[in-house]
Short mmCIF file of C-alpha atoms in Angstrom, two decimals:
data_model
loop_
_atom_site.label_atom_id
_atom_site.label_comp_id
_atom_site.label_asym_id
_atom_site.label_seq_id
_atom_site.Cartn_x
_atom_site.Cartn_y
_atom_site.Cartn_z
CA MET E 1 145.23 95.38 79.83
CA ILE E 2 148.73 96.89 80.04
CA PHE E 3 151.92 95.53 78.44
CA ASP E 4 155.02 96.09 80.55
CA PHE E 5 158.51 94.78 81.40
CA MET E 6 159.35 93.72 84.95
CA ASN E 7 163.11 93.97 84.39
CA PRO E 8 163.70 96.74 81.80
CA VAL E 9 167.38 97.07 82.83
CA ALA E 10 167.99 93.90 80.79
CA PHE E 11 167.69 95.98 77.61
CA LEU E 12 171.20 97.31 78.34
CA LEU E 13 172.41 93.94 77.03
CA LEU E 14 171.47 95.14 73.55
CA LEU E 15 174.59 97.33 73.68
CA ILE E 16 176.58 94.14 73.15
CA LEU E 17 175.52 94.08 69.48
CA PRO E 18 177.04 97.44 68.41
CA ILE E 19 180.13 96.77 70.57
CA PHE E 20 180.62 93.38 68.91
CA TYR E 21 180.16 94.97 65.46
CA VAL E 22 182.79 97.63 66.15
CA LEU E 23 185.30 95.09 67.51
CA LYS E 24 184.75 92.86 64.50
CA LYS E 25 185.32 95.77 62.14
CA ILE E 26 188.68 96.56 63.72
CA GLY E 27 189.70 92.93 63.25
CA LEU E 28 189.58 91.62 66.79
CA PHE E 29 187.39 88.65 65.81
CA THR E 30 188.99 87.92 62.44
CA HIS E 31 189.66 84.23 61.84
CA VAL E 32 193.16 83.15 60.79
CA SER E 33 192.76 81.40 57.41
CA PHE E 34 195.06 80.00 54.72
CA PRO E 35 193.58 80.15 51.22
CA LEU E 36 194.15 76.97 49.18
CA THR E 37 193.22 76.56 45.53
CA PHE E 38 192.93 73.16 43.86
CA SER E 39 193.32 72.89 40.07
CA ASP E 40 194.80 70.63 37.40
CA TRP E 41 196.26 71.33 33.97
CA LYS E 42 193.60 72.71 31.63
CA GLY E 43 191.03 72.12 34.40
CA TYR E 44 188.67 74.41 36.28
CA VAL E 45 189.55 76.22 39.46
CA PHE E 46 187.34 75.09 42.34
CA SER E 47 185.16 77.95 43.62
CA TYR E 48 181.98 78.56 45.63
CA ASN E 49 178.92 80.38 44.40
CA ASP E 50 179.60 83.75 46.02
CA LYS E 51 176.00 85.02 45.89
CA PHE E 52 174.78 81.77 47.38
CA LEU E 53 177.30 82.00 50.21
CA LEU E 54 176.64 85.65 50.90
CA PHE E 55 172.88 85.16 51.09
CA PHE E 56 172.93 82.26 53.53
CA SER E 57 175.76 83.74 55.55
CA GLY E 58 173.80 86.97 55.92
CA LEU E 59 170.63 85.05 56.73
CA SER E 60 172.40 83.08 59.44
CA SER E 61 173.85 86.23 61.00
CA PHE E 62 170.48 87.95 60.86
CA LEU E 63 168.75 85.04 62.61
CA ILE E 64 171.40 84.99 65.34
CA GLY E 65 170.95 88.74 65.87
CA ILE E 66 167.17 88.40 66.15
CA SER E 67 167.59 85.44 68.52
CA PHE E 68 169.85 87.49 70.74
CA MET E 69 167.31 90.32 70.88
CA LEU E 70 164.55 87.86 71.75
CA ILE E 71 166.66 86.51 74.62
CA VAL E 72 167.21 90.05 75.89
CA ILE E 73 163.45 90.68 75.75
CA ALA E 74 162.91 87.45 77.68
CA PHE E 75 165.38 88.61 80.36
CA ALA E 76 163.40 91.86 80.56
CA GLU E 77 160.43 89.71 81.66
CA PRO E 78 157.58 90.91 79.43
CA VAL E 79 154.22 90.81 81.17
CA ILE E 80 150.63 91.79 80.48
CA HIS E 81 148.75 93.19 83.48
CA HIS E 82 145.02 92.51 83.61
CA GLN E 83 142.53 94.28 85.84
CA GLU E 84 139.05 92.81 86.21
CA ARG E 85 136.03 94.03 88.08
CA ILE E 86 134.59 91.43 90.43
CA TYR E 87 131.07 92.41 91.40
CA THR E 88 129.91 91.55 94.92
CA SER E 89 126.32 92.71 94.44
CA ARG E 90 123.78 91.85 91.79
CA GLY E 91 123.03 94.15 88.88
CA THR E 92 119.98 94.42 86.63
CA ASP E 93 118.56 91.26 85.07
CA VAL E 94 117.76 91.83 81.38
CA ILE E 95 116.28 89.30 78.98
CA PHE E 96 116.18 90.08 75.26
CA VAL E 97 113.25 88.56 73.37
CA LEU E 98 114.51 88.42 69.79
CA ASP E 99 112.16 87.96 66.84
CA THR E 100 113.55 85.35 64.41
CA SER E 101 110.64 85.26 61.96
CA PRO E 102 111.51 85.40 58.21
CA SER E 103 110.74 89.14 57.96
CA MET E 104 113.78 89.79 60.19
CA ALA E 105 115.86 88.87 57.12
CA ALA E 106 114.80 92.15 55.47
CA ARG E 107 117.93 94.14 54.66
CA ASP E 108 116.99 97.72 55.50
CA ILE E 109 119.05 98.68 58.57
CA ASN E 110 122.18 100.33 57.16
CA GLY E 111 122.63 97.49 54.66
CA MET E 112 122.26 94.81 57.35
CA THR E 113 119.38 92.46 57.99
CA ARG E 114 117.17 93.39 60.91
CA LEU E 115 118.40 90.37 62.85
CA ASP E 116 122.06 91.20 62.26
CA ALA E 117 121.46 94.82 63.26
CA ALA E 118 119.84 93.64 66.51
CA ARG E 119 122.73 91.29 67.16
CA SER E 120 125.29 94.02 66.54
CA ALA E 121 123.56 96.50 68.86
CA ILE E 122 123.19 93.91 71.65
CA ARG E 123 126.85 92.94 71.35
CA SER E 124 127.98 96.58 71.59
CA LEU E 125 125.74 97.08 74.60
CA LEU E 126 127.24 94.15 76.49
CA GLU E 127 130.80 95.32 75.85
CA ASN E 128 130.07 98.48 77.86
CA ASN E 129 127.99 96.86 80.62
CA THR E 130 129.89 94.18 82.49
CA GLY E 131 127.92 94.23 85.75
CA GLY E 132 124.47 93.14 84.61
CA SER E 133 123.00 89.72 83.90
CA PHE E 134 121.64 89.07 80.42
CA GLY E 135 119.41 86.37 78.97
CA LEU E 136 118.05 85.55 75.52
CA VAL E 137 114.72 84.25 74.20
CA SER E 138 114.38 83.30 70.54
CA MET E 139 110.87 83.93 69.25
CA GLY E 140 108.98 82.84 66.13
CA THR E 141 105.81 80.78 65.98
CA GLU E 142 107.11 79.38 69.24
CA ALA E 143 109.60 80.69 71.78
CA ALA E 144 112.52 79.19 73.67
CA VAL E 145 114.96 80.47 76.26
CA LEU E 146 118.41 80.11 74.70
CA VAL E 147 120.26 81.69 77.64
CA PRO E 148 118.83 82.17 81.14
CA SER E 149 119.91 85.40 82.79
CA THR E 150 123.69 85.13 83.25
CA THR E 151 126.81 87.22 83.77
CA ASP E 152 128.76 84.94 81.42
CA GLN E 153 128.97 87.25 78.41
CA SER E 154 130.96 84.74 76.37
CA LEU E 155 128.17 82.16 76.67
CA PHE E 156 125.51 84.76 75.91
CA LEU E 157 127.25 86.05 72.78
CA THR E 158 127.91 82.52 71.51
CA ARG E 159 124.20 81.71 71.75
CA LEU E 160 123.27 85.08 70.24
CA ASP E 161 125.46 84.38 67.21
CA SER E 162 123.83 80.94 66.80
CA VAL E 163 120.34 82.39 66.30
CA VAL E 164 118.99 81.49 62.83
CA ILE E 165 116.10 83.12 61.02
CA GLY E 166 113.14 80.74 60.77
CA SER E 167 114.47 78.34 63.41
CA MET E 168 111.41 78.95 65.61
CA GLY E 169 108.88 78.97 62.77
CA ASP E 170 107.58 81.65 60.42
CA GLY E 171 105.15 83.35 62.81
CA THR E 172 105.50 86.03 65.48
CA ALA E 173 104.28 84.86 68.89
CA ILE E 174 104.97 88.01 70.90
CA GLY E 175 102.88 86.91 73.89
CA THR E 176 104.65 83.55 74.12
CA GLY E 177 108.07 85.21 73.87
CA ILE E 178 107.33 87.70 76.66
CA ALA E 179 105.76 85.02 78.86
CA SER E 180 108.85 82.81 78.48
CA ALA E 181 111.05 85.69 79.65
CA VAL E 182 108.71 86.45 82.57
CA TYR E 183 108.84 82.83 83.69
CA HIS E 184 112.64 82.94 83.97
CA LEU E 185 112.78 86.39 85.57
CA LYS E 186 110.01 86.20 88.16
CA SER E 187 112.14 84.29 90.70
CA SER E 188 115.19 86.53 90.22
CA LYS E 189 116.49 88.35 93.31
CA ALA E 190 117.80 91.26 91.23
CA VAL E 191 116.85 94.78 92.33
CA LYS E 192 115.65 95.57 88.80
CA LYS E 193 114.36 93.23 86.10
CA CYS E 194 113.37 94.07 82.55
CA ILE E 195 112.49 92.50 79.21
CA VAL E 196 113.53 94.02 75.88
CA LEU E 197 111.42 92.83 72.95
CA LEU E 198 112.99 93.32 69.52
CA THR E 199 110.56 92.63 66.69
CA ASP E 200 109.48 93.95 63.30
CA GLY E 201 105.85 92.94 63.27
CA GLU E 202 102.56 92.37 64.97
CA SER E 203 101.69 89.26 66.95
CA ASN E 204 100.12 86.60 64.71
CA ALA E 205 100.82 83.34 66.54
CA GLY E 206 100.90 81.76 69.99
CA GLU E 207 98.27 80.96 72.61
CA ILE E 208 99.18 83.84 74.95
CA HIS E 209 97.98 87.33 74.06
CA PRO E 210 100.70 90.01 74.24
CA GLU E 211 98.62 92.10 76.66
CA THR E 212 98.23 89.10 78.96
CA ALA E 213 101.99 88.55 78.90
CA ALA E 214 102.59 92.25 79.61
CA SER E 215 100.26 92.05 82.62
CA MET E 216 102.23 89.03 83.89
CA ALA E 217 105.44 91.06 83.64
CA ASN E 218 103.87 93.98 85.52
CA GLU E 219 102.62 91.69 88.31
CA HIS E 220 106.15 90.44 88.95
CA GLY E 221 107.75 93.89 88.89
CA ILE E 222 109.32 93.36 85.45
CA ILE E 223 109.47 96.35 83.12
CA LEU E 224 108.85 95.66 79.43
CA TYR E 225 110.46 97.67 76.64
CA THR E 226 109.45 97.12 73.02
CA VAL E 227 111.61 97.93 70.02
CA GLY E 228 110.07 97.97 66.56
CA ILE E 229 112.79 97.40 63.94
CA GLY E 230 112.48 98.21 60.26
CA THR E 231 111.68 100.86 57.66
CA HIS E 232 108.43 101.24 55.74
CA GLY E 233 107.92 100.36 52.10
CA SER E 234 109.30 97.68 49.84
CA VAL E 235 112.56 96.21 51.19
CA PRO E 236 114.78 93.35 49.88
CA LEU E 237 114.63 90.04 51.73
CA GLU E 238 116.52 86.77 51.40
CA TYR E 239 116.94 83.85 53.77
CA THR E 240 117.40 80.10 53.79
CA ASP E 241 114.79 77.96 55.52
CA PRO E 242 116.73 76.02 58.21
CA VAL E 243 114.41 73.02 57.90
CA THR E 244 114.04 72.56 54.13
CA GLY E 245 117.18 74.38 52.97
CA LYS E 246 115.07 76.31 50.45
CA ILE E 247 116.18 79.85 49.64
CA TYR E 248 113.52 82.56 49.71
CA SER E 249 114.29 85.80 47.93
CA GLY E 250 112.24 88.82 46.99
CA TYR E 251 110.80 92.01 48.45
CA LEU E 252 108.83 92.56 51.65
CA ASP E 253 106.06 95.12 51.95
CA SER E 254 107.22 96.47 55.29
CA SER E 255 104.50 98.08 57.38
CA PHE E 256 103.02 97.27 60.77
CA ASP E 257 100.93 98.95 63.40
CA SER E 258 103.15 100.03 66.29
CA ALA E 259 100.19 100.78 68.57
CA PRO E 260 100.03 97.25 70.11
CA LEU E 261 103.75 97.38 70.94
CA GLU E 262 103.36 100.82 72.50
CA LYS E 263 100.36 99.62 74.54
CA ILE E 264 102.06 96.58 76.10
CA ALA E 265 105.20 98.61 76.86
CA HIS E 266 103.24 101.32 78.71
CA ALA E 267 101.18 98.67 80.51
CA SER E 268 104.31 97.43 82.30
CA GLY E 269 105.98 100.79 82.91
CA GLY E 270 108.24 100.61 79.87
CA ARG E 271 108.53 102.45 76.58
CA TYR E 272 108.28 101.80 72.85
CA TYR E 273 111.12 102.64 70.43
CA GLY E 274 110.65 102.82 66.66
CA ILE E 275 113.95 101.99 64.93
CA GLU E 276 115.07 102.57 61.33
CA SER E 277 118.88 102.73 61.70
CA ILE E 278 121.66 100.97 63.62
CA VAL E 279 122.52 104.24 65.40
CA ALA E 280 118.94 104.62 66.63
CA LEU E 281 118.89 100.98 67.73
CA SER E 282 122.13 101.27 69.71
CA SER E 283 120.89 104.52 71.26
CA ALA E 284 117.60 102.90 72.27
CA LEU E 285 119.27 99.94 73.96
CA SER E 286 121.74 102.23 75.75
CA SER E 287 118.85 104.38 76.99
CA ILE E 288 117.02 101.31 78.31
CA ILE E 289 120.05 100.02 80.20
CA LYS E 290 120.79 103.50 81.55
CA HIS E 291 117.30 103.70 83.08
CA GLN E 292 117.61 100.20 84.54
CA THR E 293 121.15 100.44 85.91
CA VAL E 294 121.61 99.92 89.65
CA VAL E 295 124.60 100.82 91.81
CA GLN E 296 126.82 97.78 92.34
CA SER E 297 129.72 97.17 94.70
CA TYR E 298 132.85 95.55 93.31
CA TYR E 299 136.57 95.11 93.81
CA LEU E 300 139.41 95.06 91.31
CA LYS E 301 141.23 91.78 90.69
CA ASN E 302 144.74 92.09 89.25
CA SER E 303 146.46 89.29 87.36
CA ASP E 304 149.66 89.00 85.30
CA ASP E 305 150.49 86.90 82.24
CA LEU E 306 154.25 86.31 81.81
CA TYR E 307 155.63 85.84 78.29
CA TYR E 308 159.39 85.34 78.82
CA ASP E 309 159.15 81.61 78.02
CA LYS E 310 157.54 82.32 74.64
CA PHE E 311 160.37 84.69 73.67
CA LEU E 312 162.97 82.13 74.78
CA PHE E 313 161.27 79.44 72.72
CA ALA E 314 161.22 81.69 69.64
CA ALA E 315 164.95 82.44 70.15
CA LEU E 316 165.71 78.73 70.37
CA ILE E 317 163.87 78.07 67.10
CA LEU E 318 165.79 80.82 65.30
CA PHE E 319 169.11 79.58 66.68
CA ALA E 320 168.26 76.09 65.41
CA ILE E 321 167.43 77.45 61.94
CA SER E 322 170.69 79.40 61.91
CA TRP E 323 172.65 76.26 62.86
CA ILE E 324 170.94 74.28 60.06
CA VAL E 325 171.79 77.01 57.55
CA ARG E 326 175.48 76.92 58.52
CA ARG E 327 175.75 73.12 58.56
CA VAL E 328 173.64 72.31 55.47
CA PHE E 329 174.10 75.27 53.12
CA LEU E 330 177.42 76.72 54.22
CA GLN E 331 178.82 73.33 55.34
CA GLU E 332 180.60 74.75 58.36
CA TYR E 333 181.59 71.86 60.62
CA VAL E 334 183.90 73.67 63.03
#
């Protein structure tokens, strides 16, 4: 995005202001006036409030000056140039399986909850990868696809921000979450397809075993990466149950066996990442995308947004305010 002026020569019109000021100072624009004082015997001489007049007179002149500058800017035709990549070939299809069980409310990732840390890292990743398609599965006791694989980052991020802890139950159905992602990726025509599981615990719910789901991914050429989020020990936790509205607060004894997550990742050609900080999480996601990136063809689409009408409208408003000041407060009718 580049801000520019299509007609910068118009700024020469700004020279009118200092020229007008100089000519006014030498008396060229001085009005001919005849002072007239009204009074009666032992009465009061009629007079204006000088400070009042000076303030509103100065304000009016200031507004006219700003209006003139806005008109000059409008004549200079301000424009913002946009350049967008339009991809003509498909990139990698990535589906994030995000754990939303209550333990993800533990606040031990740089002062953030585990869920917020995952959200932040995913958002940063998407900002630097515009060519791929991304999807989202929310996982708890059950799992649901919130966003099928899409290149619409705005839609994806909106759904990502809407994820609520406990919305899918208080369990961790890792197998169900992976299987849901496999179901939506298996028919994809993308050159590379992968699933990124972000969780902080072991599977304790669901009818599909995680190893079975990992085998399904491997059969369809889908690589599975697992990311274990969280520190070990006693960590603070607080969240509101989305169903009952009840607030749960206390401490979580954070510890889980990472071996099952490592096993299912290796079974599908992926890798396990143990995460205890937002930097490590962002680095892990970047590493995953780097390994899954494919070469894409694209062309650049240029577009311009003109803003001259907005500057003209602002000038009109200021001129109107200046006119009101002179008619109402200064009572100038000529």
